[in-house]
mmCIF file of C-alpha atoms in Angstrom:
data_model
loop_
_atom_site.group_PDB
_atom_site.id
_atom_site.type_symbol
_atom_site.label_atom_id
_atom_site.label_comp_id
_atom_site.label_asym_id
_atom_site.label_seq_id
_atom_site.Cartn_x
_atom_site.Cartn_y
_atom_site.Cartn_z
ATOM 1 C CA MET A 1 -67.419 23.261 -1.245
ATOM 2 C CA ARG A 2 -64.773 20.481 -2.418
ATOM 3 C CA LYS A 3 -66.917 18.131 -0.151
ATOM 4 C CA ILE A 4 -70.335 19.255 -1.153
ATOM 5 C CA ARG A 5 -68.875 18.796 -5.113
ATOM 6 C CA LEU A 6 -67.573 14.785 -3.748
ATOM 7 C CA TRP A 7 -70.925 14.069 -1.971
ATOM 8 C CA THR A 8 -72.935 15.328 -5.440
ATOM 9 C CA ALA A 9 -71.025 13.247 -7.536
ATOM 10 C CA THR A 10 -71.055 10.219 -5.203
ATOM 11 C CA SER A 11 -75.011 10.815 -4.791
ATOM 12 C CA ILE A 12 -75.518 10.706 -8.623
ATOM 13 C CA LEU A 13 -73.065 7.946 -9.144
ATOM 14 C CA ALA A 14 -75.189 6.050 -6.553
ATOM 15 C CA VAL A 15 -78.376 6.381 -8.142
ATOM 16 C CA SER A 16 -76.820 5.735 -11.834
ATOM 17 C CA PHE A 17 -75.719 1.931 -10.598
ATOM 18 C CA ALA A 18 -78.885 1.303 -8.807
ATOM 19 C CA THR A 19 -80.808 1.859 -11.723
ATOM 20 C CA GLY A 20 -78.462 -0.269 -13.688
ATOM 21 C CA ALA A 21 -76.464 2.225 -15.531
ATOM 22 C CA SER A 22 -72.847 1.361 -15.979
ATOM 23 C CA ALA A 23 -69.623 3.651 -15.613
ATOM 24 C CA GLN A 24 -69.216 3.276 -19.662
ATOM 25 C CA ASN A 25 -72.566 5.235 -20.059
ATOM 26 C CA ILE A 26 -72.377 7.669 -17.534
ATOM 27 C CA ASP A 27 -71.932 11.473 -19.128
ATOM 28 C CA TRP A 28 -69.011 12.374 -16.948
ATOM 29 C CA GLN A 29 -69.155 15.888 -18.574
ATOM 30 C CA ILE A 30 -71.444 16.570 -15.751
ATOM 31 C CA PHE A 31 -68.340 16.796 -13.439
ATOM 32 C CA THR A 32 -66.744 19.163 -15.542
ATOM 33 C CA GLU A 33 -65.533 22.684 -14.292
ATOM 34 C CA PRO A 34 -68.046 24.674 -16.902
ATOM 35 C CA PHE A 35 -70.841 22.946 -15.547
ATOM 36 C CA VAL A 36 -70.101 23.774 -12.093
ATOM 37 C CA THR A 37 -68.998 27.212 -12.794
ATOM 38 C CA SER A 38 -72.252 27.886 -15.121
ATOM 39 C CA ALA A 39 -74.229 26.830 -12.254
ATOM 40 C CA HIS A 40 -72.162 28.893 -9.825
ATOM 41 C CA ALA A 41 -72.090 32.119 -11.651
ATOM 42 C CA GLN A 42 -76.059 32.002 -11.612
ATOM 43 C CA GLU A 43 -75.862 31.687 -7.687
ATOM 44 C CA ILE A 44 -73.331 34.874 -7.493
ATOM 45 C CA ASN A 45 -75.579 38.443 -6.418
ATOM 46 C CA TRP A 46 -73.597 40.074 -8.920
ATOM 47 C CA GLN A 47 -75.863 43.398 -8.106
ATOM 48 C CA LYS A 48 -74.054 43.658 -4.356
ATOM 49 C CA VAL A 49 -70.862 43.824 -6.237
ATOM 50 C CA ASP A 50 -72.166 46.443 -8.336
ATOM 51 C CA ASP A 51 -73.257 48.236 -5.805
ATOM 52 C CA ALA A 52 -70.001 47.854 -3.735
ATOM 53 C CA LEU A 53 -67.715 49.280 -6.643
ATOM 54 C CA GLY A 54 -70.147 51.898 -7.684
ATOM 55 C CA ARG A 55 -70.444 50.911 -11.573
ATOM 56 C CA LYS A 56 -71.414 48.407 -13.785
ATOM 57 C CA PRO A 57 -69.081 46.231 -15.574
ATOM 58 C CA ALA A 58 -68.238 45.146 -18.914
ATOM 59 C CA VAL A 59 -69.284 41.230 -19.127
ATOM 60 C CA SER A 60 -67.429 38.967 -21.349
ATOM 61 C CA GLY A 61 -68.894 35.249 -20.785
ATOM 62 C CA ASP A 62 -68.599 34.444 -17.084
ATOM 63 C CA VAL A 63 -66.026 37.113 -16.343
ATOM 64 C CA ARG A 64 -67.158 40.858 -14.988
ATOM 65 C CA ARG A 65 -64.460 43.599 -15.453
ATOM 66 C CA TYR A 66 -64.879 47.125 -13.757
ATOM 67 C CA GLY A 67 -62.944 49.492 -14.834
ATOM 68 C CA PHE A 68 -61.092 52.459 -13.037
ATOM 69 C CA PRO A 69 -59.507 54.635 -15.098
ATOM 70 C CA ARG A 70 -57.153 57.475 -13.481
ATOM 71 C CA SER A 71 -59.008 60.028 -15.636
ATOM 72 C CA ASP A 72 -57.867 62.462 -12.719
ATOM 73 C CA LEU A 73 -54.224 62.441 -13.827
ATOM 74 C CA THR A 74 -52.494 64.102 -16.725
ATOM 75 C CA VAL A 75 -49.622 61.921 -17.433
ATOM 76 C CA THR A 76 -46.821 63.038 -20.514
ATOM 77 C CA LEU A 77 -44.158 61.053 -22.045
ATOM 78 C CA ASP A 78 -42.328 62.143 -24.874
ATOM 79 C CA GLY A 79 -44.484 65.191 -25.382
ATOM 80 C CA VAL A 80 -47.528 62.506 -25.383
ATOM 81 C CA THR A 81 -50.462 63.651 -23.314
ATOM 82 C CA ILE A 82 -51.323 59.711 -22.142
ATOM 83 C CA LYS A 83 -54.970 58.946 -22.551
ATOM 84 C CA PRO A 84 -56.403 56.583 -19.825
ATOM 85 C CA ALA A 85 -57.266 53.620 -22.444
ATOM 86 C CA LEU A 86 -53.454 53.928 -23.518
ATOM 87 C CA ALA A 87 -51.581 52.778 -20.183
ATOM 88 C CA LEU A 88 -53.769 54.409 -17.285
ATOM 89 C CA GLY A 89 -56.972 51.805 -17.196
ATOM 90 C CA GLY A 90 -57.265 50.249 -14.120
ATOM 91 C CA TRP A 91 -59.582 47.672 -13.807
ATOM 92 C CA VAL A 92 -60.480 44.492 -11.498
ATOM 93 C CA ALA A 93 -62.258 41.402 -12.872
ATOM 94 C CA PHE A 94 -64.312 38.634 -11.108
ATOM 95 C CA LYS A 95 -64.732 34.934 -12.520
ATOM 96 C CA PRO A 96 -66.689 32.406 -11.030
ATOM 97 C CA MET A 97 -64.561 29.793 -9.085
ATOM 98 C CA HIS A 98 -65.372 26.717 -6.866
ATOM 99 C CA GLY A 99 -68.572 28.071 -5.732
ATOM 100 C CA GLU A 100 -67.316 31.807 -4.916
ATOM 101 C CA ALA A 101 -65.143 34.122 -7.359
ATOM 102 C CA MET A 102 -61.515 34.693 -7.917
ATOM 103 C CA VAL A 103 -60.751 38.511 -8.576
ATOM 104 C CA MET A 104 -57.601 39.956 -10.053
ATOM 105 C CA GLY A 105 -56.859 43.427 -11.091
ATOM 106 C CA ASP A 106 -54.394 46.098 -12.146
ATOM 107 C CA LEU A 107 -54.617 49.438 -10.197
ATOM 108 C CA VAL A 108 -52.779 52.509 -11.563
ATOM 109 C CA LEU A 109 -51.656 54.225 -8.719
ATOM 110 C CA LEU A 110 -48.777 57.257 -7.898
ATOM 111 C CA GLU A 111 -45.928 56.594 -5.767
ATOM 112 C CA SER A 112 -47.522 58.202 -2.730
ATOM 113 C CA GLU A 113 -50.272 56.102 -3.124
ATOM 114 C CA ILE A 114 -49.362 52.665 -3.189
ATOM 115 C CA ASN A 115 -48.361 51.529 0.462
ATOM 116 C CA PRO A 116 -51.771 53.072 1.939
ATOM 117 C CA VAL A 117 -53.525 51.027 -0.900
ATOM 118 C CA MET A 118 -51.747 47.861 -0.554
ATOM 119 C CA LEU A 119 -52.266 48.196 3.421
ATOM 120 C CA LYS A 120 -56.146 48.304 2.569
ATOM 121 C CA MET A 121 -55.932 45.510 0.454
ATOM 122 C CA ILE A 122 -54.439 43.520 3.245
ATOM 123 C CA GLU A 123 -56.481 44.499 5.489
ATOM 124 C CA GLY A 124 -59.341 43.467 3.427
ATOM 125 C CA GLY A 125 -57.794 39.789 2.936
ATOM 126 C CA LEU A 126 -56.692 40.394 -0.782
ATOM 127 C CA ASP A 127 -53.372 39.555 -2.101
ATOM 128 C CA ILE A 128 -50.782 41.727 -3.822
ATOM 129 C CA THR A 129 -49.378 39.701 -7.020
ATOM 130 C CA ALA A 130 -47.117 42.526 -8.230
ATOM 131 C CA VAL A 131 -45.838 46.515 -7.614
ATOM 132 C CA HIS A 132 -43.637 47.770 -10.508
ATOM 133 C CA ASN A 133 -43.766 50.203 -13.354
ATOM 134 C CA HIS A 134 -44.971 49.849 -16.997
ATOM 135 C CA LEU A 135 -43.502 53.013 -18.436
ATOM 136 C CA LEU A 136 -40.251 54.790 -18.296
ATOM 137 C CA ARG A 137 -39.875 58.750 -17.907
ATOM 138 C CA ALA A 138 -43.215 59.237 -17.549
ATOM 139 C CA SER A 139 -44.263 62.582 -15.343
ATOM 140 C CA PRO A 140 -45.563 62.015 -13.362
ATOM 141 C CA ALA A 141 -44.477 58.604 -12.756
ATOM 142 C CA THR A 142 -47.102 55.596 -12.798
ATOM 143 C CA PHE A 143 -47.022 52.411 -10.862
ATOM 144 C CA TYR A 144 -49.046 49.419 -11.481
ATOM 145 C CA MET A 145 -50.427 47.398 -8.503
ATOM 146 C CA HIS A 146 -51.678 43.886 -9.368
ATOM 147 C CA VAL A 147 -54.075 42.168 -6.979
ATOM 148 C CA GLY A 148 -55.727 38.778 -6.550
ATOM 149 C CA GLY A 149 -58.248 36.941 -4.282
ATOM 150 C CA HIS A 150 -60.884 34.262 -3.972
ATOM 151 C CA GLY A 151 -64.175 34.614 -2.141
ATOM 152 C CA ASP A 152 -67.062 36.107 -1.551
ATOM 153 C CA PRO A 153 -67.171 38.562 -4.368
ATOM 154 C CA ALA A 154 -69.453 41.271 -2.726
ATOM 155 C CA ARG A 155 -66.839 41.269 0.402
ATOM 156 C CA MET A 156 -63.869 41.490 -2.048
ATOM 157 C CA ALA A 157 -65.714 44.377 -4.061
ATOM 158 C CA ALA A 158 -66.239 46.138 -0.765
ATOM 159 C CA ALA A 159 -62.390 45.708 0.195
ATOM 160 C CA ILE A 160 -61.135 47.012 -3.369
ATOM 161 C CA HIS A 161 -63.591 50.091 -2.896
ATOM 162 C CA ASP A 162 -61.939 51.032 0.297
ATOM 163 C CA ALA A 163 -58.411 50.408 -0.551
ATOM 164 C CA LEU A 164 -58.976 52.876 -3.778
ATOM 165 C CA ALA A 165 -60.704 55.250 -1.813
ATOM 166 C CA VAL A 166 -57.143 55.952 -0.024
ATOM 167 C CA SER A 167 -55.963 57.035 -3.425
ATOM 168 C CA LYS A 168 -57.344 59.425 -5.446
ATOM 169 C CA THR A 169 -58.663 56.902 -8.112
ATOM 170 C CA PRO A 170 -62.295 58.423 -9.035
ATOM 171 C CA LEU A 171 -64.960 56.284 -7.642
ATOM 172 C CA SER A 172 -68.105 58.056 -8.587
ATOM 173 C CA MET A 173 -69.281 57.229 -11.941
ATOM 174 C CA PRO A 174 -68.220 59.862 -14.533
ATOM 175 C CA ALA A 175 -70.786 62.262 -16.160
ATOM 176 C CA ALA A 176 -71.549 61.452 -19.327
ATOM 177 C CA ALA A 177 -68.855 62.532 -21.805
ATOM 178 C CA ALA A 178 -68.853 63.754 -25.383
ATOM 179 C CA PRO A 179 -67.800 60.896 -27.729
ATOM 180 C CA PRO A 180 -64.040 60.306 -27.953
ATOM 181 C CA PRO A 181 -62.502 61.476 -31.179
ATOM 182 C CA ALA A 182 -62.245 59.291 -33.983
ATOM 183 C CA VAL A 183 -59.180 57.425 -34.330
ATOM 184 C CA ASP A 184 -56.972 59.094 -36.749
ATOM 185 C CA LEU A 185 -55.169 56.186 -38.530
ATOM 186 C CA ASP A 186 -55.332 53.672 -41.092
ATOM 187 C CA THR A 187 -57.052 51.038 -38.929
ATOM 188 C CA ALA A 188 -57.656 48.475 -41.884
ATOM 189 C CA GLN A 189 -54.043 48.608 -42.790
ATOM 190 C CA LEU A 190 -53.301 48.325 -38.687
ATOM 191 C CA ASP A 191 -55.660 45.211 -38.896
ATOM 192 C CA GLN A 192 -54.024 43.565 -41.813
ATOM 193 C CA ILE A 193 -50.509 44.260 -40.728
ATOM 194 C CA MET A 194 -51.269 42.978 -36.908
ATOM 195 C CA GLY A 195 -53.530 40.123 -38.408
ATOM 196 C CA ALA A 196 -56.140 40.636 -36.094
ATOM 197 C CA LYS A 197 -58.917 43.004 -35.625
ATOM 198 C CA GLY A 198 -58.713 45.901 -33.559
ATOM 199 C CA GLN A 199 -61.228 48.287 -31.706
ATOM 200 C CA ALA A 200 -61.758 51.455 -30.665
ATOM 201 C CA ASN A 201 -61.693 52.883 -27.461
ATOM 202 C CA GLY A 202 -61.747 56.303 -25.780
ATOM 203 C CA GLY A 203 -59.746 57.676 -28.553
ATOM 204 C CA VAL A 204 -57.100 54.501 -28.932
ATOM 205 C CA TYR A 205 -57.221 51.647 -31.048
ATOM 206 C CA GLN A 206 -56.721 48.581 -29.203
ATOM 207 C CA PHE A 207 -55.596 44.926 -29.902
ATOM 208 C CA ASN A 208 -56.125 41.492 -27.768
ATOM 209 C CA VAL A 209 -54.594 38.593 -28.972
ATOM 210 C CA PRO A 210 -54.870 35.578 -26.991
ATOM 211 C CA ARG A 211 -52.280 33.074 -26.530
ATOM 212 C CA ARG A 212 -52.513 29.804 -28.218
ATOM 213 C CA ASP A 213 -52.695 27.483 -25.536
ATOM 214 C CA PRO A 214 -54.678 27.761 -22.317
ATOM 215 C CA VAL A 215 -53.540 29.162 -19.241
ATOM 216 C CA SER A 216 -55.146 28.496 -16.122
ATOM 217 C CA MET A 217 -54.989 29.659 -12.240
ATOM 218 C CA ASP A 218 -55.691 27.236 -9.196
ATOM 219 C CA GLY A 219 -57.397 24.772 -11.480
ATOM 220 C CA THR A 220 -59.525 27.374 -13.306
ATOM 221 C CA THR A 221 -59.096 27.734 -16.984
ATOM 222 C CA MET A 222 -58.558 31.864 -17.492
ATOM 223 C CA THR A 223 -61.398 32.296 -19.959
ATOM 224 C CA PRO A 224 -62.318 34.566 -21.972
ATOM 225 C CA PRO A 225 -58.320 35.673 -21.387
ATOM 226 C CA ALA A 226 -58.585 39.031 -22.261
ATOM 227 C CA PRO A 227 -60.708 40.609 -19.663
ATOM 228 C CA LEU A 228 -58.557 38.548 -16.929
ATOM 229 C CA GLY A 229 -55.468 40.231 -18.628
ATOM 230 C CA ALA A 230 -54.263 36.874 -20.025
ATOM 231 C CA ALA A 231 -53.957 38.147 -23.604
ATOM 232 C CA ILE A 232 -51.525 40.439 -25.236
ATOM 233 C CA GLY A 233 -52.682 43.800 -25.194
ATOM 234 C CA ILE A 234 -51.436 46.389 -27.787
ATOM 235 C CA ASN A 235 -52.355 49.991 -27.966
ATOM 236 C CA PHE A 236 -52.431 52.589 -30.804
ATOM 237 C CA GLN A 237 -52.676 56.459 -29.809
ATOM 238 C CA PRO A 238 -52.523 58.735 -32.669
ATOM 239 C CA THR A 239 -50.257 61.993 -32.525
ATOM 240 C CA GLY A 240 -51.227 63.409 -35.689
ATOM 241 C CA GLY A 241 -49.860 63.097 -39.306
ATOM 242 C CA GLY A 242 -49.949 58.875 -39.473
ATOM 243 C CA LYS A 243 -48.112 58.563 -36.133
ATOM 244 C CA ALA A 244 -49.063 57.074 -32.927
ATOM 245 C CA ALA A 245 -47.907 56.320 -29.425
ATOM 246 C CA ILE A 246 -47.817 52.603 -28.810
ATOM 247 C CA THR A 247 -47.659 50.685 -25.580
ATOM 248 C CA GLY A 248 -49.283 47.320 -23.807
ATOM 249 C CA ASP A 249 -47.969 44.008 -22.499
ATOM 250 C CA PHE A 250 -46.782 40.837 -24.325
ATOM 251 C CA VAL A 251 -47.936 37.498 -22.386
ATOM 252 C CA LEU A 252 -44.770 35.494 -22.531
ATOM 253 C CA THR A 253 -43.624 32.117 -21.862
ATOM 254 C CA ASN A 254 -39.748 31.813 -20.432
ATOM 255 C CA ASP A 255 -38.794 30.761 -24.081
ATOM 256 C CA GLU A 256 -40.167 33.798 -25.800
ATOM 257 C CA VAL A 257 -38.920 36.564 -23.428
ATOM 258 C CA ASN A 258 -35.874 36.997 -25.285
ATOM 259 C CA PRO A 259 -37.032 36.524 -28.871
ATOM 260 C CA VAL A 260 -39.397 39.210 -28.459
ATOM 261 C CA ILE A 261 -37.132 41.586 -26.787
ATOM 262 C CA LYS A 262 -34.929 41.267 -29.761
ATOM 263 C CA ALA A 263 -37.762 41.853 -32.343
ATOM 264 C CA LEU A 264 -38.950 44.802 -30.624
ATOM 265 C CA ARG A 265 -35.341 46.442 -30.323
ATOM 266 C CA ALA A 266 -34.650 45.719 -33.838
ATOM 267 C CA ASN A 267 -37.761 47.747 -34.829
ATOM 268 C CA GLY A 268 -37.126 50.496 -32.902
ATOM 269 C CA ILE A 269 -39.590 49.802 -29.801
ATOM 270 C CA ASP A 270 -38.302 50.366 -26.354
ATOM 271 C CA VAL A 271 -38.739 47.379 -23.729
ATOM 272 C CA THR A 272 -39.710 49.033 -20.627
ATOM 273 C CA ALA A 273 -40.181 46.451 -18.523
ATOM 274 C CA VAL A 274 -40.240 42.442 -17.646
ATOM 275 C CA HIS A 275 -42.062 40.956 -14.649
ATOM 276 C CA SER A 276 -44.946 38.890 -13.649
ATOM 277 C CA HIS A 277 -48.140 39.910 -13.052
ATOM 278 C CA MET A 278 -49.555 36.696 -11.124
ATOM 279 C CA LEU A 279 -47.868 34.090 -8.725
ATOM 280 C CA ASP A 280 -49.673 30.605 -9.512
ATOM 281 C CA GLU A 281 -50.545 30.792 -13.195
ATOM 282 C CA GLN A 282 -49.766 27.752 -15.514
ATOM 283 C CA PRO A 283 -48.083 27.682 -17.647
ATOM 284 C CA ARG A 284 -45.553 30.286 -16.048
ATOM 285 C CA LEU A 285 -46.045 33.837 -17.699
ATOM 286 C CA PHE A 286 -44.194 36.726 -18.002
ATOM 287 C CA PHE A 287 -45.375 40.040 -19.008
ATOM 288 C CA LEU A 288 -43.091 42.066 -21.119
ATOM 289 C CA HIS A 289 -44.208 46.267 -21.575
ATOM 290 C CA PHE A 290 -42.961 48.386 -24.727
ATOM 291 C CA TRP A 291 -43.076 51.914 -25.979
ATOM 292 C CA ALA A 292 -42.503 53.845 -29.039
ATOM 293 C CA VAL A 293 -43.672 56.984 -30.698
ATOM 294 C CA ASP A 294 -43.494 56.497 -34.559
ATOM 295 C CA ASP A 295 -45.203 55.949 -38.214
ATOM 296 C CA ALA A 296 -47.878 54.013 -36.751
ATOM 297 C CA LEU A 297 -47.674 51.620 -39.922
ATOM 298 C CA LYS A 298 -43.883 51.283 -39.433
ATOM 299 C CA LEU A 299 -44.707 50.495 -35.506
ATOM 300 C CA ALA A 300 -47.561 47.813 -36.662
ATOM 301 C CA LYS A 301 -44.925 45.812 -38.507
ATOM 302 C CA GLY A 302 -42.497 45.777 -35.590
ATOM 303 C CA LEU A 303 -45.006 44.469 -33.425
ATOM 304 C CA ARG A 304 -46.339 41.853 -35.552
ATOM 305 C CA ALA A 305 -42.484 40.759 -35.858
ATOM 306 C CA ALA A 306 -42.455 40.351 -32.254
ATOM 307 C CA LEU A 307 -46.003 38.506 -32.333
ATOM 308 C CA ASP A 308 -44.640 35.908 -34.556
ATOM 309 C CA LYS A 309 -41.973 34.793 -32.021
ATOM 310 C CA THR A 310 -44.683 34.039 -29.702
ATOM 311 C CA ALA A 311 -47.133 30.932 -29.573
ATOM 312 C CA SER A 312 -50.390 33.492 -29.731
ATOM 313 C CA ALA A 313 -53.715 32.433 -31.636
ATOM 314 C CA LYS A 314 -54.136 33.186 -35.181
ATOM 315 C CA SER A 315 -57.067 34.965 -36.496
#
């Protein structure tokens, strides 16, 4: 593919110089990644990916994200029954890259499912980039397998489907469910405190706060960041009486990790994990997971104090 791109660039230059164009007059923007990505996005037959995964994606820009929530599990923590949108929403996302596609994802698994799924992923040519917890004390315990790959998107989708098939992850699209209950929280106040606009999803109020500076992987900018797991994610699940369970992950550079830990702990929010999700992103990032159950507005103020320790984008 790089040879093809080099040949294309050389051919354009040859024609340009033959017609009297100078290097100063050539529009070099035609060689930039957005141009190449856009062209390649149109070449990919995404219907084959949809068919392999058995579902339709949420599309953001040129990223297609497929959800695999663990709706089959009943997971409780500190007396809270966790909704899939709070902490059990497995996913994979595809982005055109170098003429093919990159895939990355975060799959929710039981302990007994980790190695069978991992083996099938490896057999399918995909990479395992992390395996770890996001929560503590949950029953049953859940683990999170981060995966990645680069190649033909339909082939990778088939490998992901085959791997998930050895777990109990629901692979058939569920029948149309009743609308989720309204989020019983003062969401306007939450937006004001957090300095961002949240969105209701599956009975959970969610914030996605991108980092100020771009994140790249294999020379490709990870945009839009939220569907690729490169934005700070904060979730509120109402528990009644203005209280909420909160969890999610902060996306941090190394110098931000301990200031954020201190800010969260000073506000009564537990830190449940600090680890990597990817292997070769730039800049190097760390993902910090948290948990608390308390007054929602109080918790929002603590989360805002932690956000202030990060180089996150301002609304």
